Each structure stands twice: as structure tokens, then as C-alpha cells.
Coordinates of C-alpha atoms and ligand atoms in Angstrom, one line a residue:
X1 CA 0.0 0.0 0.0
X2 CA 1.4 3.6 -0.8
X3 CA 2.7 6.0 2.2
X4 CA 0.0 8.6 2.0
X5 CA 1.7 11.1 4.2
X6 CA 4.8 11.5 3.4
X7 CA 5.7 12.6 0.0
X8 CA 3.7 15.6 -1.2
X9 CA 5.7 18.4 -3.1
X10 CA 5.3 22.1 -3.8
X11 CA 5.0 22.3 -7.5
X12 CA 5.3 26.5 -7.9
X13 CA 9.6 26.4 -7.4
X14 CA 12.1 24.2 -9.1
X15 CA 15.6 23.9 -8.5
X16 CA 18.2 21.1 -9.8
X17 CA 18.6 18.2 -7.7
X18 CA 22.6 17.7 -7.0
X19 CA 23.3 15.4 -4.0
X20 CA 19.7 14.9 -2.7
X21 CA 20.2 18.9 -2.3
X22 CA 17.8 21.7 -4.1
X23 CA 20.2 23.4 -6.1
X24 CA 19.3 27.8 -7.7
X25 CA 21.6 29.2 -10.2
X26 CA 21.7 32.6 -10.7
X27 CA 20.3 32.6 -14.0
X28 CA 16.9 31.0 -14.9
X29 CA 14.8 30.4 -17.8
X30 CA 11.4 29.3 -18.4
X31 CA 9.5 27.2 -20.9
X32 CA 5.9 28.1 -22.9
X33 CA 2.8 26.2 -22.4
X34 CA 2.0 25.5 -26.4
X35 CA -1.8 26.1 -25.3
X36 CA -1.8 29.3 -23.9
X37 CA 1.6 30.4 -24.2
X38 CA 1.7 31.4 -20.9
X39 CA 5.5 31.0 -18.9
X40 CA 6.2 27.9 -17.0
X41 CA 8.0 28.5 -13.5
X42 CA 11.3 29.3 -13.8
X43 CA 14.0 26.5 -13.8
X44 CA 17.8 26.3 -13.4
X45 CA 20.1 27.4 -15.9
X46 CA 23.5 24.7 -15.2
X47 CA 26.4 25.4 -15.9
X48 CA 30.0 23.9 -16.0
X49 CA 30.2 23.7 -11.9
X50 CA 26.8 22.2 -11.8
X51 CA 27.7 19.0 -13.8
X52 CA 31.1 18.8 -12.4
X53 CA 29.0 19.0 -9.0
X54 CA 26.4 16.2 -10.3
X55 CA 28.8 13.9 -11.8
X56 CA 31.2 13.8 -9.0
X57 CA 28.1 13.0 -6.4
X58 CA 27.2 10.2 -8.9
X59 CA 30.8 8.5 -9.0
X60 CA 30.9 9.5 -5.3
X61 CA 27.1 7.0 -4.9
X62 CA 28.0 4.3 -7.2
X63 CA 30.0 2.0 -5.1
X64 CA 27.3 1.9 -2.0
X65 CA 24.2 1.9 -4.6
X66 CA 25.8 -0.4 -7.0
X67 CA 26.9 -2.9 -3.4
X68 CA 22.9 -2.2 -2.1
X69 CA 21.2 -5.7 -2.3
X70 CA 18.7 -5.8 -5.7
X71 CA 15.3 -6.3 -3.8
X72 CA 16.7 -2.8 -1.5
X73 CA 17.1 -1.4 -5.1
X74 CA 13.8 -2.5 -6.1
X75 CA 11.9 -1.4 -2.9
X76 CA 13.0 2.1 -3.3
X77 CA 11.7 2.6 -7.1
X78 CA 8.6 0.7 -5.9
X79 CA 8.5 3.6 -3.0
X80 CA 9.3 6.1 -5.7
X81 CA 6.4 4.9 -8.1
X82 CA 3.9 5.3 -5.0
X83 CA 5.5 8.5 -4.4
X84 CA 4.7 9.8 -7.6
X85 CA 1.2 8.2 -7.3
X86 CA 0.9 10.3 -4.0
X87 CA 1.4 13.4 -6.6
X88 CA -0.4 12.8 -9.1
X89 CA -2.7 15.3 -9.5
X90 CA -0.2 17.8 -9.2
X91 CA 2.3 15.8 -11.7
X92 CA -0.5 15.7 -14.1
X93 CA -1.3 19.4 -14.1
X94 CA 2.6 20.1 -14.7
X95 CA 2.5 17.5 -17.7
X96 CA -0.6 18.9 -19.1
X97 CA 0.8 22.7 -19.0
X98 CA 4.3 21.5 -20.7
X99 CA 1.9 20.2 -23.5
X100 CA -0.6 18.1 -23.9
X101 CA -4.5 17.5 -22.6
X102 CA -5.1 16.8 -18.7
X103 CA -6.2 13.1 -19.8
X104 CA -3.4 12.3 -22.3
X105 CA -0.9 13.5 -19.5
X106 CA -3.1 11.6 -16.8
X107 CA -2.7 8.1 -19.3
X108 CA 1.1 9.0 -19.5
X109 CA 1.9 9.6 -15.8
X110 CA -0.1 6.4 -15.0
X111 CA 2.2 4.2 -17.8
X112 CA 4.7 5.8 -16.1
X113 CA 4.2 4.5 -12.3
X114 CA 3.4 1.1 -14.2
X115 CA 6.4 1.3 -15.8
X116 CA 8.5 1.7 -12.9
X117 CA 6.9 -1.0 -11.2
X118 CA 7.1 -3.6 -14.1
X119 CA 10.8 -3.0 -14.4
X120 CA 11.3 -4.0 -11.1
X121 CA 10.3 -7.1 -12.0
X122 CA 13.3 -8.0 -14.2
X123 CA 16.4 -9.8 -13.0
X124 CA 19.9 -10.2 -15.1
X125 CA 20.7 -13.8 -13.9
X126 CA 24.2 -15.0 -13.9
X127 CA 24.7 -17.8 -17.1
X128 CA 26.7 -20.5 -17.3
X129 CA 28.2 -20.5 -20.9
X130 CA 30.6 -23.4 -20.5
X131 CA 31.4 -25.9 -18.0
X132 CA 33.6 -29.1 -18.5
X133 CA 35.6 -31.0 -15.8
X134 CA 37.9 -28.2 -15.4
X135 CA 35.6 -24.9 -14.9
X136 CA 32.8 -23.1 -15.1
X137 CA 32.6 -20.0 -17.4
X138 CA 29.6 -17.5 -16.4
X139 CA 28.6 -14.5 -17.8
X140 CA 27.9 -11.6 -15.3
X141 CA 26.5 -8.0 -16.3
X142 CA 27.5 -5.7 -13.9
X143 CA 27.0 -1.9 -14.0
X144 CA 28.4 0.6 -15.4
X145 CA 28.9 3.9 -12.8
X146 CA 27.4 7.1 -13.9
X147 CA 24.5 7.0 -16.9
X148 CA 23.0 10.4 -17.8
X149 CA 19.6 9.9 -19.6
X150 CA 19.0 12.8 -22.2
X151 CA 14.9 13.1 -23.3
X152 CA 13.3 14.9 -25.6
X153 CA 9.7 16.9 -25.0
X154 CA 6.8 14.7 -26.3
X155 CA 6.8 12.5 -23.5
X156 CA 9.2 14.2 -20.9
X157 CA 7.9 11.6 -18.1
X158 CA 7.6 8.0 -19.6
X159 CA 10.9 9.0 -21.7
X160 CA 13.0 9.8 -18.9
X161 CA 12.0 7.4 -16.4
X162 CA 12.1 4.4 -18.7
X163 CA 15.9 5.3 -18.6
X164 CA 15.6 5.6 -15.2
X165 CA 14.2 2.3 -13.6
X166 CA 16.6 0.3 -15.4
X167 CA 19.5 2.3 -14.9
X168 CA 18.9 2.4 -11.0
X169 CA 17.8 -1.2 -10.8
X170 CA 21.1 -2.4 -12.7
X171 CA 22.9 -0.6 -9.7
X172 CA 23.9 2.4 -11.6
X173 CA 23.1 6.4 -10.6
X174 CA 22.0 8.4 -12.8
X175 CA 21.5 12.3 -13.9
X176 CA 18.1 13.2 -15.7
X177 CA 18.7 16.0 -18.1
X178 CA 15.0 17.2 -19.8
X179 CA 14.5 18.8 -22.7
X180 CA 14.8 22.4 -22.4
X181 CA 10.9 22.6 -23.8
X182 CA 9.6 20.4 -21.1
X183 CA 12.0 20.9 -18.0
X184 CA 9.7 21.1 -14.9
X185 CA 8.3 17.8 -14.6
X186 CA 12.0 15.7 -14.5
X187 CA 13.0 18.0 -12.0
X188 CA 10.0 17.3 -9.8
X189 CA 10.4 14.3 -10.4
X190 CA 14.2 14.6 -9.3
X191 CA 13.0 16.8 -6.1
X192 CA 10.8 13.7 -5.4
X193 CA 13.9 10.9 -5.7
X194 CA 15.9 12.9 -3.6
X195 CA 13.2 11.9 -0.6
X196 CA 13.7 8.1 -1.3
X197 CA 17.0 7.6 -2.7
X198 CA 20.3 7.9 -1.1
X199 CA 22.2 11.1 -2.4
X200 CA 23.7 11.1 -5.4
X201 CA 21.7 8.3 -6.8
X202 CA 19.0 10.3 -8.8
X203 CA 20.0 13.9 -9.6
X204 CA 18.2 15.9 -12.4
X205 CA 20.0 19.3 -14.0
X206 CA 18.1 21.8 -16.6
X207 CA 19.4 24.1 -18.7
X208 CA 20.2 25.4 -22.1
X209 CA 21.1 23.7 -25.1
X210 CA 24.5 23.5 -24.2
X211 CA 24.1 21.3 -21.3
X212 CA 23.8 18.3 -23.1
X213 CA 27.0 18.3 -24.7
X214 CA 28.6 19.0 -21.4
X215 CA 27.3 15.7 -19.8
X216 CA 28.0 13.7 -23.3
X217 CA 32.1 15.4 -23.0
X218 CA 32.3 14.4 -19.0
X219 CA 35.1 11.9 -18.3
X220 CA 33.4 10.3 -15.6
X221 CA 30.1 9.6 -17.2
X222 CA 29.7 6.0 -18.7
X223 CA 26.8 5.6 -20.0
X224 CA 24.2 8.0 -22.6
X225 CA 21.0 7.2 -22.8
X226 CA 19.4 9.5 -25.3
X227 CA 16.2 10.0 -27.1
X228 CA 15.9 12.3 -29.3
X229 CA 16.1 13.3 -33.3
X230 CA 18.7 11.4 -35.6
X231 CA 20.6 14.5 -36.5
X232 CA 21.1 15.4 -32.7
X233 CA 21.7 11.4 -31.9
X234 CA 24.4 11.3 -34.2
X235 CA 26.2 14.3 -33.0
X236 CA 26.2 12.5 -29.2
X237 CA 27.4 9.4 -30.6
X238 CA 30.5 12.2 -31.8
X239 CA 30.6 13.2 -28.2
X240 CA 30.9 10.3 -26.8
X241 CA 33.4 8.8 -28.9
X242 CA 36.7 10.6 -27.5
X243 CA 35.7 8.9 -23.7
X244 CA 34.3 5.4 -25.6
X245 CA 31.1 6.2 -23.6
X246 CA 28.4 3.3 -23.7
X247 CA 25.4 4.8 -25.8
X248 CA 21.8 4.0 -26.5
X249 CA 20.0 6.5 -29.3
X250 CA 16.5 5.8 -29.5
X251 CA 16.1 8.6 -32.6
X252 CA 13.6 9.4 -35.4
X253 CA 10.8 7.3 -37.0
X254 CA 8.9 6.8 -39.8
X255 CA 6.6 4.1 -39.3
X256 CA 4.9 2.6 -42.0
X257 CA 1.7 0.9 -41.5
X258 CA 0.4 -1.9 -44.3
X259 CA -3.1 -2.4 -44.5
X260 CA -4.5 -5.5 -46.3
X261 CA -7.6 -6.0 -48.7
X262 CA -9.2 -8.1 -46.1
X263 CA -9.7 -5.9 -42.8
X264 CA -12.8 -5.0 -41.2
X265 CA -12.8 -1.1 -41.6
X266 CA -15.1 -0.3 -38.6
X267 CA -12.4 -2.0 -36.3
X268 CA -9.5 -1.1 -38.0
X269 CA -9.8 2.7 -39.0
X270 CA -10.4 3.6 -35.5
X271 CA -7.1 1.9 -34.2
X272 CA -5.0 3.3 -37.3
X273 CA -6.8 6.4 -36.6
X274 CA -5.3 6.6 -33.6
X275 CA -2.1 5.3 -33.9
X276 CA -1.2 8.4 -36.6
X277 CA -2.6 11.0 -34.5
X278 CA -1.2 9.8 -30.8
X279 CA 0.1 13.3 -29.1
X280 CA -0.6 14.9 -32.6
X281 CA 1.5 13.2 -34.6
X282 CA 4.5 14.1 -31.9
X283 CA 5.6 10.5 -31.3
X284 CA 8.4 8.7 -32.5
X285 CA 6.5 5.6 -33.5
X286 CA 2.9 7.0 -34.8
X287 CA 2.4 5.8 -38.1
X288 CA 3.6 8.3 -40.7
X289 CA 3.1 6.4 -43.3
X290 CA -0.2 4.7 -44.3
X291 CA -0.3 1.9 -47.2
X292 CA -3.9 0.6 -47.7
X293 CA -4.6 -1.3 -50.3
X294 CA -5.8 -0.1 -54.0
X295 CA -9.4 -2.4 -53.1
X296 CA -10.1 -0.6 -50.1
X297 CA -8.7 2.3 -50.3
X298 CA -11.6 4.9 -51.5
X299 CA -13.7 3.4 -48.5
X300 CA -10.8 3.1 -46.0
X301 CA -9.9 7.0 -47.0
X302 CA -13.4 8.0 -46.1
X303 CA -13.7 6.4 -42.8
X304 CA -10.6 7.7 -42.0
X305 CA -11.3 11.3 -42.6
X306 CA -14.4 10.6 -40.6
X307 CA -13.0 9.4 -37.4
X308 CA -10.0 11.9 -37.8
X309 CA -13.2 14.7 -37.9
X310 CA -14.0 13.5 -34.5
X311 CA -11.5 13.9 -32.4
X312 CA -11.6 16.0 -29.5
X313 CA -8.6 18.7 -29.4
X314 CA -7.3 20.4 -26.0
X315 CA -4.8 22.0 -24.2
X316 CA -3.5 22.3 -20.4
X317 CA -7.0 23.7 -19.0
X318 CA -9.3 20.7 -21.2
X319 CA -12.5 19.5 -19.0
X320 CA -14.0 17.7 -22.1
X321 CA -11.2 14.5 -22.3
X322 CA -10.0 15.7 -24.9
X323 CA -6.1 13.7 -26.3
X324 CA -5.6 15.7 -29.4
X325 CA -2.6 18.2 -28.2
X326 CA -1.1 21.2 -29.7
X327 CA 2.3 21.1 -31.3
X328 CA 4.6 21.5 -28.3
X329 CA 6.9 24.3 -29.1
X330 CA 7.5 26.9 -31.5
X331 CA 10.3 25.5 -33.1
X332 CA 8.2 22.2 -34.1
X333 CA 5.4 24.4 -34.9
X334 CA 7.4 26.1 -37.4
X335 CA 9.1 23.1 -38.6
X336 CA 5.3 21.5 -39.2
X337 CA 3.9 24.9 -40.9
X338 CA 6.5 24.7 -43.3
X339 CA 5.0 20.7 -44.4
X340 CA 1.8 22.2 -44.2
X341 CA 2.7 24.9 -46.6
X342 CA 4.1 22.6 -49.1
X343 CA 0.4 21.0 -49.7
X344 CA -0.6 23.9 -51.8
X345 CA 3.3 24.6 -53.2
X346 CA 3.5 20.8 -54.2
X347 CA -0.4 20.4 -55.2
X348 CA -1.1 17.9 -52.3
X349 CA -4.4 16.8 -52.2
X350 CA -5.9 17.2 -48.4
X351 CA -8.6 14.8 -48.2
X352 CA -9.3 16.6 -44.7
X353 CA -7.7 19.7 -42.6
X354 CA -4.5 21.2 -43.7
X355 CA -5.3 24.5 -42.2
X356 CA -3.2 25.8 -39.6
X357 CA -5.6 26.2 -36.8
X358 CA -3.9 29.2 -34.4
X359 CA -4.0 31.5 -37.6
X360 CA -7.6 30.8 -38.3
X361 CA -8.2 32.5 -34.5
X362 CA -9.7 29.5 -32.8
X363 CA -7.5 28.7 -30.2
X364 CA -4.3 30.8 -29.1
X365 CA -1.7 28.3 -28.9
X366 CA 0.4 26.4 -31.8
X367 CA -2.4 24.1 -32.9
X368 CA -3.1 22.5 -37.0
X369 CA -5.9 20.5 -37.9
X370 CA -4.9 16.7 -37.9
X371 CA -4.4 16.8 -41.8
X372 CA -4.7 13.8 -44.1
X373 CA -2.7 13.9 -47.9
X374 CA -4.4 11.7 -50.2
X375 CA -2.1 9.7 -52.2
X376 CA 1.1 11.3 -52.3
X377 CA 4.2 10.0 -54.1
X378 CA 6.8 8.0 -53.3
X379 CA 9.5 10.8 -53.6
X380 CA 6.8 13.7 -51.7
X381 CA 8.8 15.0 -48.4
X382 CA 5.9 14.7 -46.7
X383 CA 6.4 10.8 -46.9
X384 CA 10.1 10.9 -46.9
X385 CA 10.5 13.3 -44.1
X386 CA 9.3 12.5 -41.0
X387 CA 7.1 15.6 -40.1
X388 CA 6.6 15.2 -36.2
X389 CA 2.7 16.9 -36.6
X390 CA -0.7 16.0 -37.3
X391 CA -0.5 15.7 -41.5
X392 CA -0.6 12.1 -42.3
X393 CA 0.3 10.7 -46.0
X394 CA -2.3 7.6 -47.3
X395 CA -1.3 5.7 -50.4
X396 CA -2.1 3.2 -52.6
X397 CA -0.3 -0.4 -52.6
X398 CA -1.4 -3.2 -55.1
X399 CA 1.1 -6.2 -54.7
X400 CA 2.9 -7.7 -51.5
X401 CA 6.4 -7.5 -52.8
X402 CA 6.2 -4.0 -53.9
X403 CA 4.6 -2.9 -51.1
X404 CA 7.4 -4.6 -48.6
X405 CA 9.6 -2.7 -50.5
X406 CA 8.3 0.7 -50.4
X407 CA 8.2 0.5 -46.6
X408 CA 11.3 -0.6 -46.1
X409 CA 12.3 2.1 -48.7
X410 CA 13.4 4.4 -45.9
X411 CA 16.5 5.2 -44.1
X412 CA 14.6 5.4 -40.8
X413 CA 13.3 1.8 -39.3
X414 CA 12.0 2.3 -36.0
X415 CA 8.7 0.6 -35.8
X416 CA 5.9 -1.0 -38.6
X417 CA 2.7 -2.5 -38.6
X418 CA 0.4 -4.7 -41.1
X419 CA -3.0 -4.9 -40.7
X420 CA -4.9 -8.1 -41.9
X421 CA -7.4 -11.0 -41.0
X422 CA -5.4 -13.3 -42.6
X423 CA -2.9 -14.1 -40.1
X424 CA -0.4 -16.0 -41.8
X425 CA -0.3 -13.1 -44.4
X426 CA 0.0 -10.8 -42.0
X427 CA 3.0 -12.7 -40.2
X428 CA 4.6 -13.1 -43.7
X429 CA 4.9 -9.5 -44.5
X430 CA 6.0 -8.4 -40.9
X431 CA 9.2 -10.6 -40.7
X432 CA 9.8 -8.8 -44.2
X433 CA 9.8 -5.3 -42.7
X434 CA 13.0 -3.5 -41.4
X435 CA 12.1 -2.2 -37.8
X436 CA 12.7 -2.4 -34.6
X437 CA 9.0 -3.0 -33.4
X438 CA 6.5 -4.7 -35.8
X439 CA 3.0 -5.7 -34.7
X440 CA 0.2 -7.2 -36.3
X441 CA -3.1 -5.8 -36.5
X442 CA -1.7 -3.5 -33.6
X443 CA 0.7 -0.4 -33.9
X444 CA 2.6 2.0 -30.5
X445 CA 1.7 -1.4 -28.3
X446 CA 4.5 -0.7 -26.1
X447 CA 5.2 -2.7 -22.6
X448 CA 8.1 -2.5 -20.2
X449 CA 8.9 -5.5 -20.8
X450 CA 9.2 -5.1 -24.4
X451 CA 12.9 -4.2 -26.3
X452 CA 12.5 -1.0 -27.6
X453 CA 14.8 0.4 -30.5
X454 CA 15.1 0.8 -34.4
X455 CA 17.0 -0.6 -37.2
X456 CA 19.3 2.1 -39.5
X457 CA 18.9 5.7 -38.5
X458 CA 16.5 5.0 -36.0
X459 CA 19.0 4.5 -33.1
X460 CA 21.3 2.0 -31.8
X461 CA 20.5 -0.7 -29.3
X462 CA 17.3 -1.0 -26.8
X463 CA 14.9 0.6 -24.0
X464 CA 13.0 -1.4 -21.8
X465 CA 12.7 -4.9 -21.0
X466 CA 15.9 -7.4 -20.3
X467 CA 17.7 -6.6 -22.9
X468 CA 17.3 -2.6 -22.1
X469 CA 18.2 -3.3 -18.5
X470 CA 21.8 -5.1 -20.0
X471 CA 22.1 -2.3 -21.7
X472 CA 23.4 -0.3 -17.9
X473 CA 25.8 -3.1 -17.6
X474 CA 29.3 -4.2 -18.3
X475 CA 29.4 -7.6 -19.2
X476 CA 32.0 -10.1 -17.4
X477 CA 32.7 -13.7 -18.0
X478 CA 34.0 -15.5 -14.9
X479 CA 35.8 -18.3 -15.3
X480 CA 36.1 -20.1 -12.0
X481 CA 38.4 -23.8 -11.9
X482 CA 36.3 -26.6 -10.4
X483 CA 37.5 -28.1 -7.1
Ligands
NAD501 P1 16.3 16.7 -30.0 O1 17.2 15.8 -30.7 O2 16.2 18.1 -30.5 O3 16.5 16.8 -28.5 C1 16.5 15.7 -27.6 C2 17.3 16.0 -26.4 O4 18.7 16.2 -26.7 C3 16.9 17.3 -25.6 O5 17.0 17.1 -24.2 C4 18.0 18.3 -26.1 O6 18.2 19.3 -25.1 C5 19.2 17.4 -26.1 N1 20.3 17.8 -27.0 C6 20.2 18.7 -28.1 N2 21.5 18.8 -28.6 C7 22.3 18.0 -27.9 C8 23.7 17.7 -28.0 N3 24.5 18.2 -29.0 N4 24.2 16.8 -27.1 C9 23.5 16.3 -26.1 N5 22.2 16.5 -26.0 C10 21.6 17.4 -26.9 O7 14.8 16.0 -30.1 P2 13.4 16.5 -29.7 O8 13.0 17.6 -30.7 O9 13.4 16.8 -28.3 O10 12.5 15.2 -29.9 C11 11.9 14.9 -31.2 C12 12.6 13.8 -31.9 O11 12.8 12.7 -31.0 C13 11.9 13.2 -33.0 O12 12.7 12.9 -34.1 C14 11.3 11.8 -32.5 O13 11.1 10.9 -33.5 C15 12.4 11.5 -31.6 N6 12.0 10.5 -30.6 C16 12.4 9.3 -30.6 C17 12.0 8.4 -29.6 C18 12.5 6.9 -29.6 O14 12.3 6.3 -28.6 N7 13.1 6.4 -30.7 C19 11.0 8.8 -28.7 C20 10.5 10.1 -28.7 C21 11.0 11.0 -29.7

């Protein structure tokens, strides 16, 4: 049962979380809420000091935390999961004002306190790889010292602590750096850790752009977790190549989905629907690209535009359960007006929306109208470029090998999905497709327990699940004589 007492939080100040100790630097900034535009509270500016301060508390926690039995590991995050349960409310208000709906925050902080939990679940056994008369060989993964986890905006609380469970669980401490657009809500969440953990174990800094590439040049950080784009991923993997720093990049998407000639529309649409627009087309694996087949496609199209014309849009102060967000920050919103001013400069065809909704004086912050193109080509950008908004490309496929090879036909592989009744076909196809997730007749099911991570430009090595969790750790084979 959660403490119910203990662990409520002021959420009007925040302050970096260095040593279990509330940390102000003299200068501050603040980020936008993308619905009203309104200033966030002010947050910590780090600089040079503030790292070096960080990192040396890390290395200084490792070797207690990393010698702390694993069910003491796993009690704490359990107590830090109910913790954040205890806050939830308050956590959900913050989410929702750094960018999305109260109820689309609300289903993300609750995957969040389920991801924690389910992580605690996973073990890294010792194997035995050899044994003859002579010895036993195991294999060991033990951790790694001081991981940093680098997240990007649309999900600044699922993002950062699925880096975070499995980093601390593995016996590793770690610093949370957030997004500059989304800062508050990591160091809350930091503020919150440094009530359960021992200091030094969870810290959380905020800052300016440059901040990241001070944690990704730090000698005594081992281990990068980052998500973000594939231009910014690339230039970490840069930065940590002069230290040989371990590195995860969970990057860019562009997810195609396949849909067969033999689905049921009224169950399928709705899913798909979905599954394009999730957080407005700000997630890494929505669908961006949608290949229905030439038989269905007239009546797929229709229903699609149908159920995309339902959907409920809202910002921070939403009463009606509304999940359709606004972009969240100006710099994406001017990234997707420029797609959305292509579809009259390249003669798209919007079979619904394409209008940019702030400028037509509806709502005040950086909103579109989830936009579907009908049929683009092959070579449009809007289906080579991953556009990070609501505008979704549909097009035509006839046969199965030329459709496998147009969605491979991408340098991005992050997830796929193939929609059919037929089973077998279904399973065919998806073994076909180049990605890191591929469901069937499902798309964005994601699970702790689940490897999460792309193929080609979409990142290198895996989230979640055991084979995240061996990403925190070193591994050792031990090769012990027999008696
Ligand atoms: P981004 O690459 O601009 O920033 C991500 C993070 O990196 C931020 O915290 C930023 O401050 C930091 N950063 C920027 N420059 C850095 C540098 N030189 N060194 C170290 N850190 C640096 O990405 P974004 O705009 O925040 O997020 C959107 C992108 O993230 C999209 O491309 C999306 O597909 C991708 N994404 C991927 C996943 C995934 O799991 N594969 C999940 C969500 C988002």
C-alpha cells in the first residue's frame, strides 16, 4: 500500500537536484505552455560547476548503490512509483501545462508509475556459458557507474523514467537531463527521488542547449541514454566517442503501416486512426506512413477522414477529455507549418484539414488540424520526411512485394505494422519489414517488458525490458576452476 503522508511536493519552485540537495543558479529560464503560451516556472540554468558537482556525487554513490542488495534497489523505485502516485494530481497538471491534454498527460503519468513498477520485476541472472571437468565459465553484467539519460519533449515523463528504472535497478546512478521545452516535470520528479534515494543516486540538472553536450564530454560519465532526433543522436554518438562512452539513441521514426484488402474497416480505422494521430503526430513511432490497399482504399480514406473529424482537441486547461494536443513548441510548430505549406506549393491533395488552426483564431496556442494527404508519391517529403505533426500521407499499394519494398524504402526503421485478417499473411509481411517494433493488427503497443529500439537511422541498441536493462551493464565472464 502507498505512504500517504509523506511525500507531497510544492510544484510553484524548481531547482536542480545535485546530492539529494535543491540546487538555484543565478540565472533562470522558463519554458511556454504550447496552449496558452503562458510562462512555465522558472528552472535552473546549469552550468560547467553544476555538472562537475552532479557527476562527482554520482561517482561518489556508485559504489554503495551499486553494493545495495537488488530487492533494496527494487523497494526504493517501488517507493518512488507510489510517491509519484501520492502526486499525481499535481504531476498531471505540470505534464498537461508543458503540452498536452489533462487526460493524455493523466494516461502517461499512470504508464509511467506502471512502468516503474514492471521493471522492477526483471532480473539479469548469472549464465553458465561453458562448464567441463575443469571450470565453469559464467557470464555476469554488472554496472556501469554514472549513466546520464538525455529526453526529448513529447513524453518528458515516460521517456526519462524508462531510462531511469533500469539504470537504478542495474545498480547504476544516474543524472536526468530534460528537454529544455519540457523541464519542470524531470526536475519534480528529481525533487521527489531525492526523498527516497540515497544522495547522489538520482540527480536531475536543466538548462540550455548547451548542457547536453557538457554531460555527453564528461570523463566520468559512462553511459548516454538519449532520445531524441537522428541529426542530434548522431552528434552524441560524436561526443561520446573521445571517452568510448556506452550509448543507446533511441532517434527518429517513420513508421509505416500496411493495410490488407481483407480488414474489417469499422475496427481497424479507428485503431490506425489513432495510432497516426497519438500526441498529434509528436511520437516517434505513430504511423507516418499509411499503405492501404488499392481495393479498399476509396472506403478506408473516407472512414478515416471521418473518425479523424472526431476527435476532440485540448490543451493544459481541457474538462472535455479531450487527447488531441497542440504542437509543443515553436520551433516544431514552425518546422510543421512549413510541411503544411508545401500541400498547396506541391499540389497535395488534403482529403481533410491542412489549415493551420492558431492562424484561423480558434485557439491561441500552436495548434493544425490533424491533416490527411491523399495519395502522395513515393518521392513527396511529406512521406520521406518525418514531419513530427498531425499531416498524415495515405497511399495506394497493389502487390505484397512492392509494397514490402516501399516501406522498407526508408533510411529510418523504428517501428511497422500490417494490418490483416489473414494471419499467416500478415505474419509473412511483418518478418519482411525492417524495424525495430512490428505488430500485427496493432501499432505504439509498447510494454516494459518489451525491447524498444530501431534498425538504420533510428537508433542504436534498446529501451526497456531485459535486454534494455543489460544495456546499464558491463558484461563479465568469470571463469572459476572446479575443485
Ligand atoms: P532533439 O534531438 O532536438 O533533443 C533531444 C534532447 O537532446 C533534448 O534534451 C536536447 O536538449 C538534447 N540535446 C540537443 N542537442 C544536444 C547535443 N548536442 N548533445 C546532447 N544533447 C543534446 O529531439 P526533440 O526535438 O526533443 O524530440 C523529437 C525527436 O525525438 C523526433 O525525431 C522523435 O522521433 C524522436 N523521438 C524518438 C523516440 C524513440 O524512442 N526512438 C521517442 C521520442 C522521440
Amino acid at each position: 500500500m502507498a505512504s500517504t503522508t509523506n511525500y507531497k511536493l510544492d510544484f510553484t519552485t524548481f531547482y536542480n537536484v545535485i546530492n539529494n540537495e535543491l540546487k538555484s543558479t543565478p540565472t533562470t529560464r522558463t519554458a511556454t505552455n504550447p496552449s496558452t503560451l503562458a510562462p512555465l516556472p522558472a528552472v535552473p540554468v546549469s552550468t560547467q560547476a553544476d555538472v562537475d558537482a552532479a557527476v562527482s556525487a554520482a561517482k561518489a554513490a556508485f559504489p554503495a548503490w551499486s553494493a545495495t542488495p537488488v530487492e533494496e534497489r527494487v523497494a526504493l523505485l517501488n517507493k518512488f512509483a507510489d510517491a509519484i502516485q501520492e502526486n499525481f494530481n499535481e504531476f498531471v497538471g505540470l505534464l498537461a501545462a508543458e503540452g498536452k491534454p489533462p487526460s493524455a498527460a493523466g494516461w502517461e503519468l499512470q504508464f509511467t508509475i506502471t512502468h516503474l513498477k514492471r521493471t522492477t520485476s526483471l532480473r539479469l541472472e548469472e549464465e553458465v556459458v561453458e562448464e567441463n571437468d575443469e571450470k565453469i565459465v559464467k557470464v555476469r553484467y554488472t554496472p556501469l557507474g554514472v549513466g546520464v539519460g538525455i529526453v526529448p519533449w513529447n513524453f518528458p515523463v515516460l521517456l526519462g523514467a524508462g531510462k531511469l528504472g533500469p539504470a537504478l535497478l542495474a545498480g547504476n546512478t544516474f543524472i536526468w537531463k530534460p528537454s529544455p521545452y519540457t523541464p519542470n516535470t524531470g526536475l519534480k520528479l528529481a525533487e521527489l527521488g531525492a526523498k527516497i534515494f540515497p544522495p547522489g543516486v538520482f540527480q536531475a540538472l536543466s538548462g540550455e542547449e548547451n548542457l547536453g553536450p557538457m554531460l555527453t564530454a564528461h570523463p566520468d560519465v559512462r553511459k548516454i541514454s538519449f532520445t531524441g532526433s537522428t541529426p542530434t543522436g548522431k552528434r552524441v554518438m560524436a561526443a561520446c566517442a573521445p571517452t568510448l562512452k556506452r550509448l543507446t539513441l533511441e532517434l527518429g521514426g517513420n513508421d509505416a503501416a500496411i493495410v490488407c484488402d481483407d480488414v474489417d474497416l469499422d475496427k481497424v480505422v479507428p485503431k490506425v486512426a489513432l495510432s497516426a494521430f497519438n500526441n498529434g503526430g509528436q511520437v516517434c513511432m505513430d504511423i507516418k506512413r499509411l499503405l492501404v490497399h488499392e481495393k479498399i482504399y476509396d472506403a478506408f480514406l473516407a472512414k478515416l477522414v471521418e473518425t479523424v473529424k472526431t476527435f476532440k482537441w485540448g490543451g493544459s486547461d481541457d474538462t472535455e477529455g479531450a487527447f488531441f494536443p497542440p504542437v509543443q513548441n515553436k520551433m516544431q510548430f514552425d518546422k510543421v507549418k512549413d510541411m503544411f505549406a508545401q500541400i498547396e506549393k506541391q499540389g497535395w491533395k488534403a482529403a481533410t484539414g491542412g489549415a493551420v488552426e492558431a492562424e484561423a483564431g480558434e485557439k491561441k496556442g500552436y495548434y493544425f488540424q490533424p491533416t490527411i494527404i491523399d495519395n502522395p508519391s513515393d518521392e513527396s517529403r511529406i512521406v520521406q520526411e518525418e514531419p513530427f505533426g498531425p499531416i498524415l500521407p495515405v497511399q495506394k499499394w497493389s502487390g505484397e512485394e512492392e509494397v514490402i519494398k516501399r516501406a522498407n524504402n526508408s533510411d529510418m526503421g523504428l517501428g511497422a505494422s500490417v494490418w490483416s485478417n489473414d494471419l499467416e499473411r500478415a505474419e509473412r509481411i511483418a518478418r519482411r519489414l525492417e524495424a525495430g517494433s512490428v505488430w500485427i493488427n496493432n501499432h505504439l503497443d509498447l510494454s516494459p517488458m518489451v525491447p524498444f529500439g530501431g534498425y538504420k537511422s533510428s537508433g542504436i541498441g534498446s529501451d526497456w525490458g531485459i535486454i534494455g536493462l543489460k544495456g546499464w551493464c558491463n558484461v563479465q565472464s568469470l571463469s572459476v576452476p572446479k575443485a
